[in-house]
Amino acid sequence: MLPTSPVVRGLSVGERFLPDGAAPAAWLAARRDALRERVVRLRHDDVELTATLGEAGVEVDVDETLAAARRVGHEGPWARRLREARGARRGEIDVPLTWAVDEPRARAFLERLAPQIYRAPVDARLDLANRRKIPEQAGRALDVEASLAALRAGEHGDEELIELAVRQILPQVVVADLVSVDVTRVVAAYETKFKHHGKEAGRARNIRNAASKIDGTILAPGDTFSFNAHVGPRTAKNGFTIAPEILGDETVPGYGGGTCQVSSTLYAASLFGALDTPDRQSHSRPSAYIPMGLDAMVTYPESDLKIKNTLPFPIMIHAYLPEPTVLRVEILGGDPVAEVQHHVSAEHTDDFIRRIYVKSELAEGKVKRHQKGSCGYDVRSFVTVRYKDGRASERSYSSEYRPAPEVFWVAPDYDPQALPALSEHAKAVEELREGESPAEAPAAAGQGGAYSM
């Protein structure tokens, strides 16, 4: 007997039998909603992620699945229809689920995954201290369109694994390029000093770590160097340790303190080497290790230092410690192309305050000066470049340094009147009890996070 109902009796859809008397569309809609929670794994190489099909924008296409189910026993010659109807009643026919991908939603989902797949390329570099070449490493980025195609092609069964597609990112410098730099000639160099004992040991370790990550970097003519791309996040996993850094207008412990001394020393060397600096920002306060106007504040990933090789030959950054307390950055590859002069005009803009914190953990009568105060300044740097071929150029740029408070920590019983007299540039006193916050503590250079000194 040929079937008369829209879906033949006993038909299996997606390996589930359609219950007798059930409305096929409603039954499929309920299955669609349940299957949105099915877990799918997405993998590439060393990264494996999980999500639900619904999060990935994948779900059962109720209309298409129902249309396929209705064709069984209802289309073609009567003999085939009869054969299909009998087969369905015997449980021999299964209509697979038809899946649909919401492409805008799936694309947005994959783009959210992209940072977890991304690996930056690593340029080849010379380890000058150990006289060895460190080969390049290609990077990778998620290929959203190809991964979307893999998602469309999936069967979306239990424990499904989708292989994500990536595209290779080639490094700018390969091992073959290393021989092109004349490392016997110095374009420019700059040195800064630091301490490495006691509470300064963390800063010293971070300076060595950051310097090692940029040492041996090669820039071909026209290439641009990114400090953050080479040094990476300031985390324990990346070799950094806890040291003082600046948060708001005070120093606090955090990972990476000292990294900015490396970026500042590099910036000064590049300036005196007549290189371009597309991206540089000053600290929120003057730095003790370098003159005002020559510092370069970096935070990861927000604030970067970028240097462009405008010279007609490839150069190498050589960052190392010639002495345990000296950081030296050299720009290698040729003779100096210019004589560069840098001078500043500094205008005192604001005095600082004395801030007193009551600390219950301090022993009776104890006091500690946590931070030295500093005034605010507006600084204008003037750079004159006189090239060996007779050309000359001048430029200027600004650096703004805000006042930093003088900070004392005192025990609850300590009389603030017993503190040393206010210095010439301390304009006021702010006393804070336990748990109180400063009335004004501007974030570093417009950023909400901390940055290393």
PDB file of C-alpha atoms in Angstrom, residues 91-313:
ATOM      1  CA  GLY A  91      13.422   0.413  10.076  1.00  0.00           C
ATOM      2  CA  GLU A  92      15.763   0.112   7.097  1.00  0.00           C
ATOM      3  CA  ILE A  93      15.790   3.738   5.901  1.00  0.00           C
ATOM      4  CA  ASP A  94      17.448   6.694   7.634  1.00  0.00           C
ATOM      5  CA  VAL A  95      17.303  10.258   6.333  1.00  0.00           C
ATOM      6  CA  PRO A  96      20.397  12.182   7.506  1.00  0.00           C
ATOM      7  CA  LEU A  97      20.003  15.559   9.148  1.00  0.00           C
ATOM      8  CA  THR A  98      20.679  18.558   6.923  1.00  0.00           C
ATOM      9  CA  TRP A  99      22.863  21.146   8.634  1.00  0.00           C
ATOM     10  CA  ALA A 100      22.908  24.880   8.041  1.00  0.00           C
ATOM     11  CA  VAL A 101      25.629  27.372   8.950  1.00  0.00           C
ATOM     12  CA  ASP A 102      24.727  30.928   9.923  1.00  0.00           C
ATOM     13  CA  GLU A 103      27.708  32.443   8.115  1.00  0.00           C
ATOM     14  CA  PRO A 104      27.867  35.885   9.815  1.00  0.00           C
ATOM     15  CA  ARG A 105      27.615  34.213  13.230  1.00  0.00           C
ATOM     16  CA  ALA A 106      30.114  31.475  12.335  1.00  0.00           C
ATOM     17  CA  ARG A 107      32.566  34.012  10.905  1.00  0.00           C
ATOM     18  CA  ALA A 108      32.332  36.152  14.048  1.00  0.00           C
ATOM     19  CA  PHE A 109      32.890  33.016  16.144  1.00  0.00           C
ATOM     20  CA  LEU A 110      36.022  32.089  14.193  1.00  0.00           C
ATOM     21  CA  GLU A 111      37.364  35.621  14.405  1.00  0.00           C
ATOM     22  CA  ARG A 112      37.063  35.383  18.190  1.00  0.00           C
ATOM     23  CA  LEU A 113      39.165  32.223  18.064  1.00  0.00           C
ATOM     24  CA  ALA A 114      41.799  33.780  15.810  1.00  0.00           C
ATOM     25  CA  PRO A 115      43.999  35.292  18.575  1.00  0.00           C
ATOM     26  CA  GLN A 116      44.371  31.841  20.195  1.00  0.00           C
ATOM     27  CA  ILE A 117      45.619  30.367  16.915  1.00  0.00           C
ATOM     28  CA  TYR A 118      47.875  33.286  15.967  1.00  0.00           C
ATOM     29  CA  ARG A 119      51.628  32.866  16.253  1.00  0.00           C
ATOM     30  CA  ALA A 120      53.862  35.765  15.286  1.00  0.00           C
ATOM     31  CA  PRO A 121      56.715  35.030  12.892  1.00  0.00           C
ATOM     32  CA  VAL A 122      60.210  35.132  14.381  1.00  0.00           C
ATOM     33  CA  ASP A 123      62.975  36.692  12.329  1.00  0.00           C
ATOM     34  CA  ALA A 124      66.334  34.995  12.024  1.00  0.00           C
ATOM     35  CA  ARG A 125      68.956  36.673  14.174  1.00  0.00           C
ATOM     36  CA  LEU A 126      72.546  36.429  15.244  1.00  0.00           C
ATOM     37  CA  ASP A 127      73.483  35.462  18.775  1.00  0.00           C
ATOM     38  CA  LEU A 128      76.618  37.567  18.802  1.00  0.00           C
ATOM     39  CA  ALA A 129      77.681  36.488  22.290  1.00  0.00           C
ATOM     40  CA  ASN A 130      77.679  32.799  21.346  1.00  0.00           C
ATOM     41  CA  ARG A 131      78.547  33.312  17.668  1.00  0.00           C
ATOM     42  CA  ARG A 132      75.603  31.365  16.303  1.00  0.00           C
ATOM     43  CA  LYS A 133      72.766  31.939  13.893  1.00  0.00           C
ATOM     44  CA  ILE A 134      69.231  31.508  15.201  1.00  0.00           C
ATOM     45  CA  PRO A 135      66.992  30.497  12.279  1.00  0.00           C
ATOM     46  CA  GLU A 136      63.711  32.127  11.436  1.00  0.00           C
ATOM     47  CA  GLN A 137      60.327  30.664  12.368  1.00  0.00           C
ATOM     48  CA  ALA A 138      57.246  31.157  10.224  1.00  0.00           C
ATOM     49  CA  GLY A 139      54.144  32.457  11.970  1.00  0.00           C
ATOM     50  CA  ARG A 140      50.545  31.542  11.409  1.00  0.00           C
ATOM     51  CA  ALA A 141      47.114  33.150  11.376  1.00  0.00           C
ATOM     52  CA  LEU A 142      43.680  31.577  11.255  1.00  0.00           C
ATOM     53  CA  ASP A 143      42.276  31.394   7.724  1.00  0.00           C
ATOM     54  CA  VAL A 144      38.708  32.323   8.575  1.00  0.00           C
ATOM     55  CA  GLU A 145      37.213  31.619   5.163  1.00  0.00           C
ATOM     56  CA  ALA A 146      38.845  28.189   4.781  1.00  0.00           C
ATOM     57  CA  SER A 147      37.912  27.289   8.365  1.00  0.00           C
ATOM     58  CA  LEU A 148      34.349  28.362   7.628  1.00  0.00           C
ATOM     59  CA  ALA A 149      34.343  25.974   4.665  1.00  0.00           C
ATOM     60  CA  ALA A 150      35.542  23.173   6.973  1.00  0.00           C
ATOM     61  CA  LEU A 151      32.696  23.984   9.340  1.00  0.00           C
ATOM     62  CA  ARG A 152      30.199  23.799   6.462  1.00  0.00           C
ATOM     63  CA  ALA A 153      31.577  20.426   5.361  1.00  0.00           C
ATOM     64  CA  GLY A 154      31.378  18.875   8.824  1.00  0.00           C
ATOM     65  CA  GLU A 155      28.991  16.025   9.623  1.00  0.00           C
ATOM     66  CA  HIS A 156      28.436  17.416  13.151  1.00  0.00           C
ATOM     67  CA  GLY A 157      28.094  14.087  14.888  1.00  0.00           C
ATOM     68  CA  ASP A 158      29.083  13.247  18.456  1.00  0.00           C
ATOM     69  CA  GLU A 159      32.705  14.070  19.387  1.00  0.00           C
ATOM     70  CA  GLU A 160      33.276  15.867  16.094  1.00  0.00           C
ATOM     71  CA  LEU A 161      36.726  17.304  15.395  1.00  0.00           C
ATOM     72  CA  ILE A 162      37.099  20.160  12.911  1.00  0.00           C
ATOM     73  CA  GLU A 163      40.594  20.876  11.625  1.00  0.00           C
ATOM     74  CA  LEU A 164      41.011  24.636  11.456  1.00  0.00           C
ATOM     75  CA  ALA A 165      42.797  26.099   8.453  1.00  0.00           C
ATOM     76  CA  VAL A 166      45.659  28.561   8.824  1.00  0.00           C
ATOM     77  CA  ARG A 167      47.769  30.677   6.548  1.00  0.00           C
ATOM     78  CA  GLN A 168      51.495  31.016   6.988  1.00  0.00           C
ATOM     79  CA  ILE A 169      53.081  34.340   7.921  1.00  0.00           C
ATOM     80  CA  LEU A 170      56.619  34.576   6.628  1.00  0.00           C
ATOM     81  CA  PRO A 171      59.298  36.326   8.686  1.00  0.00           C
ATOM     82  CA  GLN A 172      60.953  39.397   7.238  1.00  0.00           C
ATOM     83  CA  VAL A 173      64.480  38.151   7.931  1.00  0.00           C
ATOM     84  CA  VAL A 174      65.755  34.660   7.077  1.00  0.00           C
ATOM     85  CA  VAL A 175      69.118  33.088   7.846  1.00  0.00           C
ATOM     86  CA  ALA A 176      70.419  33.966   4.389  1.00  0.00           C
ATOM     87  CA  ASP A 177      69.946  37.664   5.215  1.00  0.00           C
ATOM     88  CA  LEU A 178      72.271  37.513   8.212  1.00  0.00           C
ATOM     89  CA  VAL A 179      75.412  37.635   6.104  1.00  0.00           C
ATOM     90  CA  SER A 180      74.294  40.934   4.548  1.00  0.00           C
ATOM     91  CA  VAL A 181      74.984  42.987   7.696  1.00  0.00           C
ATOM     92  CA  ASP A 182      78.472  44.297   8.359  1.00  0.00           C
ATOM     93  CA  VAL A 183      78.584  43.800  12.127  1.00  0.00           C
ATOM     94  CA  THR A 184      82.075  45.344  12.335  1.00  0.00           C
ATOM     95  CA  ARG A 185      80.739  48.871  11.799  1.00  0.00           C
ATOM     96  CA  VAL A 186      78.604  50.856  14.257  1.00  0.00           C
ATOM     97  CA  VAL A 187      76.065  53.385  13.024  1.00  0.00           C
ATOM     98  CA  ALA A 188      75.227  54.603  16.532  1.00  0.00           C
ATOM     99  CA  ALA A 189      75.179  53.399  20.135  1.00  0.00           C
ATOM    100  CA  TYR A 190      73.746  54.417  23.504  1.00  0.00           C
ATOM    101  CA  GLU A 191      74.312  53.224  27.065  1.00  0.00           C
ATOM    102  CA  THR A 192      72.298  53.439  30.278  1.00  0.00           C
ATOM    103  CA  LYS A 193      73.125  52.223  33.766  1.00  0.00           C
ATOM    104  CA  PHE A 194      71.110  50.300  36.356  1.00  0.00           C
ATOM    105  CA  LYS A 195      71.530  48.582  39.708  1.00  0.00           C
ATOM    106  CA  HIS A 196      71.332  44.835  40.094  1.00  0.00           C
ATOM    107  CA  HIS A 197      71.412  44.094  43.824  1.00  0.00           C
ATOM    108  CA  GLY A 198      68.697  43.943  46.473  1.00  0.00           C
ATOM    109  CA  LYS A 199      65.309  45.273  45.439  1.00  0.00           C
ATOM    110  CA  GLU A 200      66.749  46.168  42.008  1.00  0.00           C
ATOM    111  CA  ALA A 201      67.515  42.529  41.164  1.00  0.00           C
ATOM    112  CA  GLY A 202      64.121  42.045  39.483  1.00  0.00           C
ATOM    113  CA  ARG A 203      64.613  45.066  37.240  1.00  0.00           C
ATOM    114  CA  ALA A 204      68.070  43.818  36.272  1.00  0.00           C
ATOM    115  CA  ARG A 205      66.713  40.404  35.309  1.00  0.00           C
ATOM    116  CA  ASN A 206      63.959  41.972  33.196  1.00  0.00           C
ATOM    117  CA  ILE A 207      66.456  44.260  31.458  1.00  0.00           C
ATOM    118  CA  ARG A 208      68.632  41.272  30.539  1.00  0.00           C
ATOM    119  CA  ASN A 209      65.602  39.307  29.345  1.00  0.00           C
ATOM    120  CA  ALA A 210      64.163  42.088  27.171  1.00  0.00           C
ATOM    121  CA  ALA A 211      67.594  42.912  25.725  1.00  0.00           C
ATOM    122  CA  SER A 212      68.146  39.268  24.757  1.00  0.00           C
ATOM    123  CA  LYS A 213      64.862  39.236  22.834  1.00  0.00           C
ATOM    124  CA  ILE A 214      65.868  42.120  20.551  1.00  0.00           C
ATOM    125  CA  ASP A 215      69.578  41.350  20.289  1.00  0.00           C
ATOM    126  CA  GLY A 216      70.557  40.258  16.781  1.00  0.00           C
ATOM    127  CA  THR A 217      67.407  41.592  15.110  1.00  0.00           C
ATOM    128  CA  ILE A 218      68.014  42.594  11.482  1.00  0.00           C
ATOM    129  CA  LEU A 219      66.153  45.309   9.615  1.00  0.00           C
ATOM    130  CA  ALA A 220      66.450  45.540   5.857  1.00  0.00           C
ATOM    131  CA  PRO A 221      66.141  49.019   4.311  1.00  0.00           C
ATOM    132  CA  GLY A 222      62.543  50.151   4.743  1.00  0.00           C
ATOM    133  CA  ASP A 223      61.690  47.562   7.437  1.00  0.00           C
ATOM    134  CA  THR A 224      59.963  48.629  10.657  1.00  0.00           C
ATOM    135  CA  PHE A 225      60.840  47.108  14.038  1.00  0.00           C
ATOM    136  CA  SER A 226      58.152  46.611  16.710  1.00  0.00           C
ATOM    137  CA  PHE A 227      59.439  46.341  20.276  1.00  0.00           C
ATOM    138  CA  ASN A 228      56.308  44.580  21.539  1.00  0.00           C
ATOM    139  CA  ALA A 229      56.294  42.069  18.688  1.00  0.00           C
ATOM    140  CA  HIS A 230      59.856  41.012  19.524  1.00  0.00           C
ATOM    141  CA  VAL A 231      59.753  41.170  23.318  1.00  0.00           C
ATOM    142  CA  GLY A 232      56.239  39.785  23.771  1.00  0.00           C
ATOM    143  CA  PRO A 233      54.027  39.837  26.875  1.00  0.00           C
ATOM    144  CA  ARG A 234      55.610  40.723  30.220  1.00  0.00           C
ATOM    145  CA  THR A 235      54.782  37.461  31.951  1.00  0.00           C
ATOM    146  CA  ALA A 236      56.593  34.842  34.010  1.00  0.00           C
ATOM    147  CA  LYS A 237      56.133  32.377  31.153  1.00  0.00           C
ATOM    148  CA  ASN A 238      58.014  34.804  28.892  1.00  0.00           C
ATOM    149  CA  GLY A 239      60.933  35.101  31.292  1.00  0.00           C
ATOM    150  CA  PHE A 240      59.934  38.249  33.211  1.00  0.00           C
ATOM    151  CA  THR A 241      59.811  38.656  36.967  1.00  0.00           C
ATOM    152  CA  ILE A 242      58.251  41.054  39.464  1.00  0.00           C
ATOM    153  CA  ALA A 243      59.855  44.483  39.793  1.00  0.00           C
ATOM    154  CA  PRO A 244      58.644  48.050  40.391  1.00  0.00           C
ATOM    155  CA  GLU A 245      56.474  49.525  37.644  1.00  0.00           C
ATOM    156  CA  ILE A 246      54.237  52.589  37.388  1.00  0.00           C
ATOM    157  CA  LEU A 247      50.482  52.413  37.911  1.00  0.00           C
ATOM    158  CA  GLY A 248      48.707  55.760  37.912  1.00  0.00           C
ATOM    159  CA  ASP A 249      51.144  58.078  39.676  1.00  0.00           C
ATOM    160  CA  GLU A 250      52.779  55.532  41.992  1.00  0.00           C
ATOM    161  CA  THR A 251      55.180  52.630  41.743  1.00  0.00           C
ATOM    162  CA  VAL A 252      53.763  49.173  42.408  1.00  0.00           C
ATOM    163  CA  PRO A 253      55.175  45.644  42.019  1.00  0.00           C
ATOM    164  CA  GLY A 254      54.379  44.008  38.680  1.00  0.00           C
ATOM    165  CA  TYR A 255      55.845  41.772  35.995  1.00  0.00           C
ATOM    166  CA  GLY A 256      58.256  43.414  33.583  1.00  0.00           C
ATOM    167  CA  GLY A 257      59.580  46.401  35.548  1.00  0.00           C
ATOM    168  CA  GLY A 258      62.747  47.575  33.772  1.00  0.00           C
ATOM    169  CA  THR A 259      61.618  46.733  30.249  1.00  0.00           C
ATOM    170  CA  CYS A 260      61.209  50.426  29.455  1.00  0.00           C
ATOM    171  CA  GLN A 261      64.918  50.985  30.093  1.00  0.00           C
ATOM    172  CA  VAL A 262      65.619  48.664  27.163  1.00  0.00           C
ATOM    173  CA  SER A 263      63.113  50.427  24.881  1.00  0.00           C
ATOM    174  CA  SER A 264      64.442  53.846  25.931  1.00  0.00           C
ATOM    175  CA  THR A 265      68.080  52.875  25.310  1.00  0.00           C
ATOM    176  CA  LEU A 266      67.110  51.482  21.923  1.00  0.00           C
ATOM    177  CA  TYR A 267      65.172  54.647  21.078  1.00  0.00           C
ATOM    178  CA  ALA A 268      68.139  56.858  21.938  1.00  0.00           C
ATOM    179  CA  ALA A 269      70.489  54.733  19.815  1.00  0.00           C
ATOM    180  CA  SER A 270      68.090  54.869  16.878  1.00  0.00           C
ATOM    181  CA  LEU A 271      67.677  58.640  17.218  1.00  0.00           C
ATOM    182  CA  PHE A 272      71.441  59.194  17.110  1.00  0.00           C
ATOM    183  CA  GLY A 273      71.626  56.759  14.193  1.00  0.00           C
ATOM    184  CA  ALA A 274      69.252  59.001  12.173  1.00  0.00           C
ATOM    185  CA  LEU A 275      66.541  56.336  11.983  1.00  0.00           C
ATOM    186  CA  ASP A 276      62.822  57.130  11.899  1.00  0.00           C
ATOM    187  CA  THR A 277      60.504  56.420  14.828  1.00  0.00           C
ATOM    188  CA  PRO A 278      56.863  56.036  13.694  1.00  0.00           C
ATOM    189  CA  ASP A 279      55.681  55.219  17.237  1.00  0.00           C
ATOM    190  CA  ARG A 280      57.148  56.494  20.500  1.00  0.00           C
ATOM    191  CA  GLN A 281      55.584  57.754  23.738  1.00  0.00           C
ATOM    192  CA  SER A 282      57.190  59.319  26.777  1.00  0.00           C
ATOM    193  CA  HIS A 283      56.732  58.074  30.322  1.00  0.00           C
ATOM    194  CA  SER A 284      54.373  59.866  32.674  1.00  0.00           C
ATOM    195  CA  ARG A 285      57.389  60.985  34.725  1.00  0.00           C
ATOM    196  CA  PRO A 286      61.102  61.556  34.047  1.00  0.00           C
ATOM    197  CA  SER A 287      63.335  58.458  34.166  1.00  0.00           C
ATOM    198  CA  ALA A 288      66.470  58.455  36.295  1.00  0.00           C
ATOM    199  CA  TYR A 289      68.484  56.447  33.760  1.00  0.00           C
ATOM    200  CA  ILE A 290      68.042  58.664  30.681  1.00  0.00           C
ATOM    201  CA  PRO A 291      67.553  62.390  29.923  1.00  0.00           C
ATOM    202  CA  MET A 292      64.052  63.717  29.394  1.00  0.00           C
ATOM    203  CA  GLY A 293      62.938  63.421  25.780  1.00  0.00           C
ATOM    204  CA  LEU A 294      64.998  60.287  25.110  1.00  0.00           C
ATOM    205  CA  ASP A 295      62.803  57.824  27.005  1.00  0.00           C
ATOM    206  CA  ALA A 296      60.307  55.498  25.316  1.00  0.00           C
ATOM    207  CA  MET A 297      57.455  54.024  27.345  1.00  0.00           C
ATOM    208  CA  VAL A 298      56.134  50.597  26.341  1.00  0.00           C
ATOM    209  CA  THR A 299      53.240  48.499  27.644  1.00  0.00           C
ATOM    210  CA  TYR A 300      52.011  45.212  26.211  1.00  0.00           C
ATOM    211  CA  PRO A 301      50.120  45.251  23.935  1.00  0.00           C
ATOM    212  CA  GLU A 302      48.869  48.847  24.105  1.00  0.00           C
ATOM    213  CA  SER A 303      51.914  51.108  23.731  1.00  0.00           C
ATOM    214  CA  ASP A 304      54.756  50.223  21.391  1.00  0.00           C
ATOM    215  CA  LEU A 305      58.078  51.552  20.189  1.00  0.00           C
ATOM    216  CA  LYS A 306      58.533  51.258  16.433  1.00  0.00           C
ATOM    217  CA  ILE A 307      61.707  52.029  14.537  1.00  0.00           C
ATOM    218  CA  LYS A 308      62.052  52.223  10.755  1.00  0.00           C
ATOM    219  CA  ASN A 309      65.324  51.585   8.954  1.00  0.00           C
ATOM    220  CA  THR A 310      65.631  54.562   6.629  1.00  0.00           C
ATOM    221  CA  LEU A 311      69.295  53.811   5.891  1.00  0.00           C
ATOM    222  CA  PRO A 312      70.395  52.472   2.487  1.00  0.00           C
ATOM    223  CA  PHE A 313      71.818  49.269   4.021  1.00  0.00           C
TER     224      PHE A 313
END
